[in-house]
Coordinates of C-alpha atoms in Angstrom, one line a residue:
X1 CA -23.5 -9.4 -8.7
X2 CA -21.8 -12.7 -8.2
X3 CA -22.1 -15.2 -5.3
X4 CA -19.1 -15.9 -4.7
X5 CA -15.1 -14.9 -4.3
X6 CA -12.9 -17.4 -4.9
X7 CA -9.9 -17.5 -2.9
X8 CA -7.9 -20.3 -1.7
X9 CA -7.1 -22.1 1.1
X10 CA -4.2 -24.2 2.1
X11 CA -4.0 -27.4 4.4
X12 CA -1.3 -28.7 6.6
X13 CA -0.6 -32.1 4.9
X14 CA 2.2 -33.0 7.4
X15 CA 2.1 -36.8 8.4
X16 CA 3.5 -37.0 11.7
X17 CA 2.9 -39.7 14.6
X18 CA 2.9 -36.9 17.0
X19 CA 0.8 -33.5 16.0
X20 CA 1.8 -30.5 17.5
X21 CA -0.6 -27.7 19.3
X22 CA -0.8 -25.5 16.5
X23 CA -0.8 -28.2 13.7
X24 CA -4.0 -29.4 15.4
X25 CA -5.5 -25.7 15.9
X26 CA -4.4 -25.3 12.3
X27 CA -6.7 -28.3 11.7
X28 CA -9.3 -27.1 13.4
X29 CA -9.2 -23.5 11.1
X30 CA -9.9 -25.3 8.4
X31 CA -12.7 -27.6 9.6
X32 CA -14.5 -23.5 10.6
X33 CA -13.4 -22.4 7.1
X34 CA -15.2 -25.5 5.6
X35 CA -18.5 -25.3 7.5
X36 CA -18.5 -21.3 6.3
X37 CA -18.1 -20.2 9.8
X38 CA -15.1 -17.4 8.8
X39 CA -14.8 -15.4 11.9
X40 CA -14.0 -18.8 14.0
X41 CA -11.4 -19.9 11.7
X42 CA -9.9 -15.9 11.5
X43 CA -9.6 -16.3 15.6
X44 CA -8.4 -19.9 15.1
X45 CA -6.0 -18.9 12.8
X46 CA -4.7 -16.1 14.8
X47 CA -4.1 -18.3 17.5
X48 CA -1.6 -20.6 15.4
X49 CA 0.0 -17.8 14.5
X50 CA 0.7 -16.9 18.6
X51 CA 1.6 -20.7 19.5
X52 CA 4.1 -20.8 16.8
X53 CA 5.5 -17.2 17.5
X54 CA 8.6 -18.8 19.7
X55 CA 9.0 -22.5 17.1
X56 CA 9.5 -20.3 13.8
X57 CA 7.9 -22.6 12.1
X58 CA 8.1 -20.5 8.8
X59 CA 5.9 -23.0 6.6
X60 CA 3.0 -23.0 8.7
X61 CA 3.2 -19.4 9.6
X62 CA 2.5 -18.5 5.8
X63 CA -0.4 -21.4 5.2
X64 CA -2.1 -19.6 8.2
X65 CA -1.7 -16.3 7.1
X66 CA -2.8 -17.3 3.5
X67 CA -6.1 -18.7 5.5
X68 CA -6.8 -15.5 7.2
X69 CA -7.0 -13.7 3.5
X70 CA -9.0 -16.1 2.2
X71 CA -11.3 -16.0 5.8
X72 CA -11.3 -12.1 5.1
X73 CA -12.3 -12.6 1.9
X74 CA -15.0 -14.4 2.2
X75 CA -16.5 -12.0 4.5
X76 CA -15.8 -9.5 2.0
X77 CA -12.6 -7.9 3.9
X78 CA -11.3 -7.3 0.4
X79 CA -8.4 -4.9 1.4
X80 CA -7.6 -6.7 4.7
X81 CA -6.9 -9.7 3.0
X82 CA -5.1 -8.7 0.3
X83 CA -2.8 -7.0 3.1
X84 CA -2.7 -10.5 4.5
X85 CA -2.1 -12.1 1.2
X86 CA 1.0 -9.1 0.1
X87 CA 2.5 -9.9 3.4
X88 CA 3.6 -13.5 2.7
X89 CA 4.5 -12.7 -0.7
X90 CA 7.9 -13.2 -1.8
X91 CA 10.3 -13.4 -4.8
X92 CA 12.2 -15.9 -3.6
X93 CA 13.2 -18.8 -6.3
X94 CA 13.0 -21.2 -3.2
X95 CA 9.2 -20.4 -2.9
X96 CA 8.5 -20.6 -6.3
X97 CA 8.5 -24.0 -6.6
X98 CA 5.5 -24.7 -3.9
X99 CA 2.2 -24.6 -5.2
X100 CA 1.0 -22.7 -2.0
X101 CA 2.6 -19.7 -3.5
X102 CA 1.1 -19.5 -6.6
X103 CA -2.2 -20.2 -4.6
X104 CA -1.1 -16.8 -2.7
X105 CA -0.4 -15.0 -5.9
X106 CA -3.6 -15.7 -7.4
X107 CA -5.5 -14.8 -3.8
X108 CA -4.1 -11.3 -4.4
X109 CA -5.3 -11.3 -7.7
X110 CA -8.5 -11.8 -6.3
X111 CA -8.9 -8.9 -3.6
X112 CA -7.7 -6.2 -6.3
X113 CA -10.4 -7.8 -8.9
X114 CA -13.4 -8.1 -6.2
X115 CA -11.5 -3.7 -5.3
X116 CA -12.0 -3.2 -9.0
X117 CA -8.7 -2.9 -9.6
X118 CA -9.0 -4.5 -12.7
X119 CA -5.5 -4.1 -13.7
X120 CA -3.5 -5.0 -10.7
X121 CA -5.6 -7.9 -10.5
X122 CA -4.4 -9.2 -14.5
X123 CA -0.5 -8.3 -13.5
X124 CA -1.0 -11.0 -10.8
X125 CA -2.8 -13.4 -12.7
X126 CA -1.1 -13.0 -15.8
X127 CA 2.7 -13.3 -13.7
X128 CA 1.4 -16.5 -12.5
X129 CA 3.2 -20.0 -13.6
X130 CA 1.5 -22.9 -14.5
X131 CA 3.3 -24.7 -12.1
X132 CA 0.6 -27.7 -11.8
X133 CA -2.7 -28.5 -13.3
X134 CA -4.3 -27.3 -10.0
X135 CA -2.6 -23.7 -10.4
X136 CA -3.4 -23.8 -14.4
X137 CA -7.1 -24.3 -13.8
X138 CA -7.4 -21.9 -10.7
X139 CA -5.7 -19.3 -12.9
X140 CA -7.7 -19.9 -16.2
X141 CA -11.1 -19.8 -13.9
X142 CA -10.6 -16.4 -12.4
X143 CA -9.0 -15.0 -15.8
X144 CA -12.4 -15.9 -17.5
X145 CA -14.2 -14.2 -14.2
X146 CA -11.4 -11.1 -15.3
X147 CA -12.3 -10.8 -18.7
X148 CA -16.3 -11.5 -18.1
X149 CA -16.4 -8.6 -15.6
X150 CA -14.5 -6.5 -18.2
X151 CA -17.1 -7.4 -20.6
X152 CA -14.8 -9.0 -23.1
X153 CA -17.1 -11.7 -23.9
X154 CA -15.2 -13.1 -27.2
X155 CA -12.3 -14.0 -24.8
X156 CA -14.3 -15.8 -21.8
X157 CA -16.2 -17.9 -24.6
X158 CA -12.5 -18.8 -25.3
X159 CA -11.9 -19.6 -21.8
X160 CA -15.0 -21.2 -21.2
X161 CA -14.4 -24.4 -23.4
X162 CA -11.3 -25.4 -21.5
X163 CA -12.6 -24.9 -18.0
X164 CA -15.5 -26.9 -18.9
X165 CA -13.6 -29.9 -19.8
X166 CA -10.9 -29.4 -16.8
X167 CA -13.7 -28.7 -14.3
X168 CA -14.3 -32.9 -13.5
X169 CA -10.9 -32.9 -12.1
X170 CA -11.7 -31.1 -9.5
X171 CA -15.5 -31.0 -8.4
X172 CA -15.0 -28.4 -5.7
X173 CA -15.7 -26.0 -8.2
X174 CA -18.2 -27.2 -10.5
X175 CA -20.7 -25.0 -8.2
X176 CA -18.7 -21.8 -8.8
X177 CA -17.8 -22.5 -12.5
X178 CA -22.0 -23.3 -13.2
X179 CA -22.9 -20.1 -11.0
X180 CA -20.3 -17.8 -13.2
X181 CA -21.4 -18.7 -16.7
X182 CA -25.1 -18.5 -15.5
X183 CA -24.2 -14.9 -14.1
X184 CA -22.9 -13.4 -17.5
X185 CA -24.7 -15.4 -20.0
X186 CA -27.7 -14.1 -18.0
X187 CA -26.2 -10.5 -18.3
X188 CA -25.6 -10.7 -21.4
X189 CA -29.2 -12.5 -22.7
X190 CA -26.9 -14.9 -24.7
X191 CA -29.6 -17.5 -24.8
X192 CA -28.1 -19.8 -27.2
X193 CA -25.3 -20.6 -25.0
X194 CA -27.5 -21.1 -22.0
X195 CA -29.5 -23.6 -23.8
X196 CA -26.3 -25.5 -24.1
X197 CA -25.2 -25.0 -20.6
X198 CA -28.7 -25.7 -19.2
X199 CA -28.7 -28.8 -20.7
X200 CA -26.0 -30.5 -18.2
X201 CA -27.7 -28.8 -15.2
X202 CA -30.7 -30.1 -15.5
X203 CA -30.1 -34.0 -15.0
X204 CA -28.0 -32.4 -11.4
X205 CA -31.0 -30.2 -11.1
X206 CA -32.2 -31.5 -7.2
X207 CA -28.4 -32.2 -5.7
X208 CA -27.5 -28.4 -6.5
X209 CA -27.3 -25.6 -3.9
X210 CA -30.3 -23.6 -3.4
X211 CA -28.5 -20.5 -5.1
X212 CA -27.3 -22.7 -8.4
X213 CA -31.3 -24.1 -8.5
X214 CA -32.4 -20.4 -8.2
X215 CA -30.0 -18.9 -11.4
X216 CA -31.2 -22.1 -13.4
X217 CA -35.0 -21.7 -13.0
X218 CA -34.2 -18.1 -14.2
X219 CA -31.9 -19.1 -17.0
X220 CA -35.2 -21.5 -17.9
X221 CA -37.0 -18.3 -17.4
X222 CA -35.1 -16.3 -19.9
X223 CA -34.8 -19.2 -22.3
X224 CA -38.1 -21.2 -22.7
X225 CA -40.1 -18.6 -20.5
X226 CA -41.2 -21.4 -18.1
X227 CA -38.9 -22.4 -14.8
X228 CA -37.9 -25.8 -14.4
X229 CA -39.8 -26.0 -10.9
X230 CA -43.6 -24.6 -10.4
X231 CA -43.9 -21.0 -8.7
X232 CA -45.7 -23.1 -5.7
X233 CA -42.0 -24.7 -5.2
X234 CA -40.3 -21.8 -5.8
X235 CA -42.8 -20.2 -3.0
X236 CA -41.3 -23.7 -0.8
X237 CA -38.0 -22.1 -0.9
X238 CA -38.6 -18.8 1.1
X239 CA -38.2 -19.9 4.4
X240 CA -34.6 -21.4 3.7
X241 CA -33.7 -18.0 1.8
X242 CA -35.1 -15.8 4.7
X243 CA -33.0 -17.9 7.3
X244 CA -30.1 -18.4 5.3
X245 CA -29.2 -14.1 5.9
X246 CA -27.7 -14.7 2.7
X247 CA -27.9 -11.5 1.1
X248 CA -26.9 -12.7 -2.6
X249 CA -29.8 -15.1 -2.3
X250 CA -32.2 -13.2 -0.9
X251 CA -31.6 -10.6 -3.4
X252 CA -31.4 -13.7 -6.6
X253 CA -35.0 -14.6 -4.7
X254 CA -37.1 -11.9 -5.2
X255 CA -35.6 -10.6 -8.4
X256 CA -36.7 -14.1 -10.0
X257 CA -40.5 -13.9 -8.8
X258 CA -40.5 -10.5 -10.0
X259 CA -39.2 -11.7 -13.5
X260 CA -41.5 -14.6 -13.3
X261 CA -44.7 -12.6 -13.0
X262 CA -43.5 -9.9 -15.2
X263 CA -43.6 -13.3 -17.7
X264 CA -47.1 -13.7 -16.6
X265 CA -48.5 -10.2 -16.9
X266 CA -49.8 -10.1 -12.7
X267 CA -48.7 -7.1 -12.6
X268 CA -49.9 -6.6 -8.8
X269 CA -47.8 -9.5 -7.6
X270 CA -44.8 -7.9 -10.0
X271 CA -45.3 -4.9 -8.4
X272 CA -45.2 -6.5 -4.6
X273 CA -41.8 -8.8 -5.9
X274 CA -40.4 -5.6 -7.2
X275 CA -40.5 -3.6 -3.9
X276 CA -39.2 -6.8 -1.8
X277 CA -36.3 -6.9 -4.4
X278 CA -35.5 -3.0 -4.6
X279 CA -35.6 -3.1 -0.2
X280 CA -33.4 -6.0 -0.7
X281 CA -31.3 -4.5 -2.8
X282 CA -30.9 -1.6 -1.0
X283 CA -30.0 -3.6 1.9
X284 CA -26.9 -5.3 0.1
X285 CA -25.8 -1.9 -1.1
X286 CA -26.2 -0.8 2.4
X287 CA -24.4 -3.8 4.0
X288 CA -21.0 -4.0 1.3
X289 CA -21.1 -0.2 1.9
X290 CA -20.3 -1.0 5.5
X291 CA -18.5 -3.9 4.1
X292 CA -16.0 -1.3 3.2
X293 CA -16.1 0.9 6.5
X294 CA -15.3 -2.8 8.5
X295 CA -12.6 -3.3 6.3
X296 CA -10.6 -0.3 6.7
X297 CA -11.4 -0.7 10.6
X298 CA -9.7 -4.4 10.4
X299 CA -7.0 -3.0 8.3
X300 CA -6.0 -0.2 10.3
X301 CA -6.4 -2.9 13.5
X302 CA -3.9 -4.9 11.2
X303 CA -1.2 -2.3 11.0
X304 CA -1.4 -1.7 14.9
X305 CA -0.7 -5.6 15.6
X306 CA 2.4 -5.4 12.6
X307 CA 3.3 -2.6 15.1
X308 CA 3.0 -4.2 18.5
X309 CA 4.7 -7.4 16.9
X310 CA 7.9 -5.2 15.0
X311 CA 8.5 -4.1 19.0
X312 CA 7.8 -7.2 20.6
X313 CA 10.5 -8.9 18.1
X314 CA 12.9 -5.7 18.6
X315 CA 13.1 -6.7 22.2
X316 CA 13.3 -10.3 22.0
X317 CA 17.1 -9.5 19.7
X318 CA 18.2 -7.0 22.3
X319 CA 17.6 -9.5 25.0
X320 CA 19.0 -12.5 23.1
X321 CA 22.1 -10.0 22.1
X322 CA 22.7 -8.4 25.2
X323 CA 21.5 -10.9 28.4
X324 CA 22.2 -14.2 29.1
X325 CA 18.5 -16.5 29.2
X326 CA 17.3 -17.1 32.8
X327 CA 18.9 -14.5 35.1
X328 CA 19.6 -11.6 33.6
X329 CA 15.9 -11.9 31.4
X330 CA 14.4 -11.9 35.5
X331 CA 16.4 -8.5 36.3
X332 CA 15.5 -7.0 33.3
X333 CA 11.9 -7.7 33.8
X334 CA 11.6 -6.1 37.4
X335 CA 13.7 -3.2 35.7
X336 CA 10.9 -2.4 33.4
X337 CA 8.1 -2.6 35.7
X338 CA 10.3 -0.1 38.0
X339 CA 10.8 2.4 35.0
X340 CA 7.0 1.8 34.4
X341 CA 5.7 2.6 37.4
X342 CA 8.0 5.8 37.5
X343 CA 6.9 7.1 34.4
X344 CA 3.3 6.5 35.1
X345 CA 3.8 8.4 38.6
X346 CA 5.4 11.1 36.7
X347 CA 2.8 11.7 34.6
X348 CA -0.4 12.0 36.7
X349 CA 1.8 14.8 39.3
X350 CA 2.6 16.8 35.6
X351 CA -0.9 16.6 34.7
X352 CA -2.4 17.7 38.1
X353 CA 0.0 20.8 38.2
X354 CA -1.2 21.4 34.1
X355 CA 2.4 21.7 33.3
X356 CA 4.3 20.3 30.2
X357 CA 6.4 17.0 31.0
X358 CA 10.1 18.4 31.9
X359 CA 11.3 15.9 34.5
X360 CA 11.5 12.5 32.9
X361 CA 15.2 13.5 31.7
X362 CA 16.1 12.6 35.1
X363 CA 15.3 8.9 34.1
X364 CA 17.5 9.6 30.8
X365 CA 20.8 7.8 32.2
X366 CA 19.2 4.5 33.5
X367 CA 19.0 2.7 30.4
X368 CA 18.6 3.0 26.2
X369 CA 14.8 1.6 27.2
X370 CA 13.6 4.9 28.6
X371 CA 15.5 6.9 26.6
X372 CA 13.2 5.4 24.1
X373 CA 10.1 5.9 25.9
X374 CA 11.3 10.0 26.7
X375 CA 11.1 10.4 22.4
X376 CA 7.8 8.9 22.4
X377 CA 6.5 11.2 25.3
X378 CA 8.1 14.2 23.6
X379 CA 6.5 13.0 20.3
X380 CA 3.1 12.9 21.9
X381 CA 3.1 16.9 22.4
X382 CA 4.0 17.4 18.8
X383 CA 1.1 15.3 17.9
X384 CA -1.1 16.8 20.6
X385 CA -0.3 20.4 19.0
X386 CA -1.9 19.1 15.7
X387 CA -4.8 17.2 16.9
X388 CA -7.0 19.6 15.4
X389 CA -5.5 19.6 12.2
X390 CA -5.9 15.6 12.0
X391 CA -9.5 15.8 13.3
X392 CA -11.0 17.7 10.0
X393 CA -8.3 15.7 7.7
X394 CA -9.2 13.2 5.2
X395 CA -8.9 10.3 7.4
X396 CA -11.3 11.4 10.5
X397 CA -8.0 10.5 12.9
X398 CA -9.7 11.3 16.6
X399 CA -7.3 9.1 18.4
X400 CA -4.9 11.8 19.7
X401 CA -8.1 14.2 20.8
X402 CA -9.4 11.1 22.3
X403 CA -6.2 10.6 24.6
X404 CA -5.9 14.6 25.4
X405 CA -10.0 14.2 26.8
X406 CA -9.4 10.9 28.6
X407 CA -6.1 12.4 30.1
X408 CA -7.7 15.5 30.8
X409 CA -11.2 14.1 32.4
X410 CA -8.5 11.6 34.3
X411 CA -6.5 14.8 36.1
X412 CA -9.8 17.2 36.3
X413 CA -12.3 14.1 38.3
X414 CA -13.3 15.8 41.5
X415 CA -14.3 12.9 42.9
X416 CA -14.4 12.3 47.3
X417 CA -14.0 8.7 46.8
X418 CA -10.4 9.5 44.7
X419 CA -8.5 6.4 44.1
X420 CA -4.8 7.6 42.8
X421 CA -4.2 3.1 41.7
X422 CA -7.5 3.0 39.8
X423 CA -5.9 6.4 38.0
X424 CA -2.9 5.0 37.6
X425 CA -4.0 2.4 35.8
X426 CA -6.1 4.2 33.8
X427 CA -3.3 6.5 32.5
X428 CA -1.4 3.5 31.9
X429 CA -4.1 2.6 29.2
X430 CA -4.2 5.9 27.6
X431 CA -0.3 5.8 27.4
X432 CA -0.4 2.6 25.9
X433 CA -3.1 2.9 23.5
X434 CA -0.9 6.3 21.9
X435 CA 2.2 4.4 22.0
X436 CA 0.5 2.0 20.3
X437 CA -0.7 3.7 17.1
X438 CA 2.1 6.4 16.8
X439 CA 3.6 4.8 13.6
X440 CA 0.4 4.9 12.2
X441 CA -0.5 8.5 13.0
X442 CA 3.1 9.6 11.6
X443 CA 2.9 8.2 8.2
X444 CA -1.1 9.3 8.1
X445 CA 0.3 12.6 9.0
X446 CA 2.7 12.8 6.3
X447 CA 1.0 11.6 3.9
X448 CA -1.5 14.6 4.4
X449 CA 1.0 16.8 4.7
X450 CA 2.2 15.8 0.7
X451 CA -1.4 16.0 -0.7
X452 CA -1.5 19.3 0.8
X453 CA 1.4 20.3 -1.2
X454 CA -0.7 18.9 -4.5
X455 CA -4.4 20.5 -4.0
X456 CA -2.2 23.7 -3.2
X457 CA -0.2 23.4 -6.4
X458 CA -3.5 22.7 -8.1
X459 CA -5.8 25.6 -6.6
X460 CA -2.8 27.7 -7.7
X461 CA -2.4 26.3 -11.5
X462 CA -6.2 25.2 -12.3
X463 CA -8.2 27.7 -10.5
X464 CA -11.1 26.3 -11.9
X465 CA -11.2 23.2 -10.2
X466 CA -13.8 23.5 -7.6
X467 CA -14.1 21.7 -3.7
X468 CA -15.8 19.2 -4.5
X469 CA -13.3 18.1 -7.2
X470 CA -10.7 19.3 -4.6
X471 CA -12.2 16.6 -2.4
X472 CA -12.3 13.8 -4.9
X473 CA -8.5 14.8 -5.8
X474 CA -7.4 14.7 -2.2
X475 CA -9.0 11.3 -2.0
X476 CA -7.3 9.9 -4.9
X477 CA -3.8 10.8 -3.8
X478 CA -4.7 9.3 -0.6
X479 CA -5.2 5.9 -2.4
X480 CA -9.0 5.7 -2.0
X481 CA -10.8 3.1 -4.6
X482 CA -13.7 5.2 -6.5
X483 CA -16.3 3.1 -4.2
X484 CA -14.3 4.1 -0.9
X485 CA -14.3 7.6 -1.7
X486 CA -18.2 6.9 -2.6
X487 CA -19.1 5.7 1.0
X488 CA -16.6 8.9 2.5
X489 CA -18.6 11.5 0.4
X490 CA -22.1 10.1 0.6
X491 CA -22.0 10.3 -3.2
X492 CA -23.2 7.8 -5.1
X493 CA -20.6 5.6 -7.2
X494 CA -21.6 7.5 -10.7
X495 CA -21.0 10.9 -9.1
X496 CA -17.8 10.5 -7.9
X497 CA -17.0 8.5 -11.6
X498 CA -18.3 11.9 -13.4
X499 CA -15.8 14.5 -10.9
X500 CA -13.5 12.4 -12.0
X501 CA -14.2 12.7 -15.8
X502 CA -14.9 16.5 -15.0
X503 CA -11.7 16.6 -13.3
X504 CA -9.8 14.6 -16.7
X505 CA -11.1 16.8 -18.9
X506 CA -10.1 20.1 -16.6
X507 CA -6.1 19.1 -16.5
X508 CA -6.3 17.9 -20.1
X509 CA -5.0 14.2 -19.3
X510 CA -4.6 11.6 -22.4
X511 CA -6.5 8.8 -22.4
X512 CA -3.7 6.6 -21.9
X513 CA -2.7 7.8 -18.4
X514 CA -4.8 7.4 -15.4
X515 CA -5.6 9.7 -13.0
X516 CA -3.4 8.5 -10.3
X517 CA -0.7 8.5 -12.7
X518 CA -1.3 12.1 -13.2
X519 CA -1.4 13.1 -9.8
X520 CA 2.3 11.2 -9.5
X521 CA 3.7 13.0 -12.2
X522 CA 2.7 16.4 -11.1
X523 CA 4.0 15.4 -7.4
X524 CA 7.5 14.7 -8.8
X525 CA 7.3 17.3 -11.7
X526 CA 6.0 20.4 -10.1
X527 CA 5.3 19.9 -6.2

């Protein structure tokens, strides 16, 4: 369980006499980022991103999107930011020549290694150029974290004696270095190397973070079976680790007093340090668990806002194509909110009568805009016939049930005090909020629709493949990591690793090819 993830940020190192808005609010991102406080700089961030929507500004549009990754990140948003990270990515030669995108390259290195997708995560670091000493070290430093994880210790001992050395040019991550090799050496009970290492903490023993002090006292422990500090100032420390609602320290906290007095041979203040630790621990299980859940949340929140902004940018070229700037952009505007308010008219009379929507192809011949906005309507009754499909699929998608209640309660109120503006409005929100995520409901449904066609080919060719392996399969085709499909389940980690080697061993695969793989193969081979 490591401390920390290391992703990078990048600054704004423009010199100018006079600093923009959103060079300044980019400033300020990074001030939050600094003092930890990730959710300011992600809204901070965001912000920069709005200011400079109409300036173009191309340069400062990736550094804050890089920041928002590495803000995600941090939080532990490990999918949302590599979707931040992928979206600025480019093969340009151009760009390869800035060290801010080899800093991006690495980032996404980083989400697929902390998603335990070990080998996505080497591609990236391994594609990555040396381009400066900066990129070099940040590279070698989470190839070591790479290779520890994958318990290739020969190779990180390898690594280890460079970073050491390269680790004074640049201080900011002497912490994260120290923490690391604590970490696995610790893991791995190499106690001659943490002698060696232990000896140049200890002179930098009292300017250290409380984390770093707590891994070294129980390196000391390990080692010489005495901490550097007494247990009464270990004891000091709990007030800071309780108020920190660090959960990584917390959990480092009592899982050292418990080693300490297993040391000692108390075993009733063991047995008191091993509960605390085992409730803590369950509590970080429970909390990256839901880690997991807010990520797919933010993610899916993500794809809406790509959405909103492909439209918004889609209207903007029609205008700029079609309309001169300041008069025509006026008519066009009163135009819309006349279709608007039409179409929302329209649809509270067809709801009140029950009746399927007919009469908005009277609106057809006013302009491509509504044309438009007849598909979506017509659209919305497909998806409406299939609601109940997509409510006990994979994915747990309510939102078209949602908007057939809200619709429904919204015709059906038999109220006295019957206000048709406040309905109208509140039909306008409905409208919007499935106009909004009909991409996303589209591809979701056809991806479905495909893994269908697999566990239907499977049931029929392995008939001893039973649901719960069904499940797992389904999952997997859907591109669910082992620990999503975990949390989805209510499995534990290990069960879901053992369908899957039940599963292996059922279609006969080679060790060389993965289970996704396989699944691929048998889509284009057979399905």
């Amino acid at each position: 369980m490591l401390h920390s993830t290391n992703t990078y940020t990048v600054s704004d190192s423009t010199k100018q006499k006079t600093i923009e808005p959103s060079k300044l609010l980019f400033a300020k991102g990074i001030k939050a980022y600094e003092n930890h406080d990730y959710n300011t700089a992600i809204s901070i961030w965001k912000k920069v991103l709005k200011v400079n929507e109409k300036k173009k500004d191309k340069e400062l549009n990736f550094r804050a999107k890089v920041n928002i990754g590495a803000a995600y990140n941090a939080i532990g948003y490990h999918k949302t930011a590599s979707q931040y990270f992928i979206s600025v990515n480019s093969n340009k030669t151009s760009d390869k020549k800035k060290d801010m995108y080899w800093v991006n390259n690495i980032n996404i290195g980083v989400c697929y290694m902390s998603l335990e997708q070990f080998d996505l995560a080497k591609q990236y670091f391994d594609n990555t150029e040396e381009f400066s000493p900066y990129i070099s070290f940040i590279k070698k430093l989470n190839l070591a974290k790479w290779y520890a994880l994958k318990n290739d210790k020969a190779t990180f001992y390898a690594f280890q004696k460079d970073i050491s050395k390269e680790v004074a040019n640049f201080p900011m991550y002497e912490s994260i270095w120290e923490e690391l090799q604590l970490e696995f050496l610790i893991n791995w009970n190499d106690k001659e190397n943490l002698k060696v290492l232990l000896q140049s903490l200890k002179p930098k023993y009292k300017t250290n973070n409380l984390f770093l002090k707590l891994k070294t006292n129980q390196a000391l422990l390990l080692v010489n079976e005495k901490p550097l500090e007494s247990i009464i100032e270990i004891f000091n420390y709990e007030n800071e680790v309780l108020a920190s609602n660090d959960l990584y320290l917390k959990n480092l906290y009592f899982k050292f007093l418990k080693e300490f007095y297993y040391k000692s041979n108390d075993i009733n203040s063991y047995h008191k340090f091993d509960k605390l630790w085992e409730e803590s621990n369950e509590q970080f299980v429970k909390e990256k668990n839901m880690l997991y859940l807010e990520d797919a949340k933010v993610a899916q929140d993500l794809e809406e806002l790509k959405t909103k902004f492909s439209e918004v940018q889609l209207k903007n070229q029609l205008i700029e194509n079609k309309l001169s700037k300041s008069t025509l952009l006026f008519q066009l505007s009163i135009l819309i909110i006349i279709m608007g308010i039409g179409i929302i008219f329209l649809m509270v009379r067809n709801y009140k009568k029950n009746k399927k929507i007919h009469t908005l192809s009277v609106m057809q011949s006013k302009n491509e805009l509504v044309k438009k906005e007849y598909e979506k309507i017509e659209l919305k009754e497909n998806l409406k016939e299939t609601s109940e499909e997509l409510n006990t699929s994979i994915l747990n998608i309510k939102k078209v049930a949602l908007l057939k209640k809200q619709l429904e309660n919204i015709v059906d109120e038999k109220n006295p005090n019957y206000n048709e503006k406040e309905t109208l409005k509140k039909l306008k929100l409905c409208l919007n909020s499935f106009f909004d995520n009909y991409r996303e409901l589209t591809q979701i449904m056809q991806k479905k629709l495909n893994v269908d066609k697999i566990v239907h080919f499977i049931k029929k060719e392995y008939p001893d493949i039973n649901e719960k392996e069904t499940r797992v399969i389904e999952y997997i085709a859907l591109q669910f990591t082992t620990r999503e499909i975990a949390v989805l389940m209510g499995k534990s980690e290990k069960s879901i690793e053992y369908y899957r080697s039940q599963i292996r061993k059922k279609f006969d695969i080679k060790a060389n090819t993965s289970l996704e793989e396989f699944l691929i193969i048998l889509n284009k081979t057979n399905v």
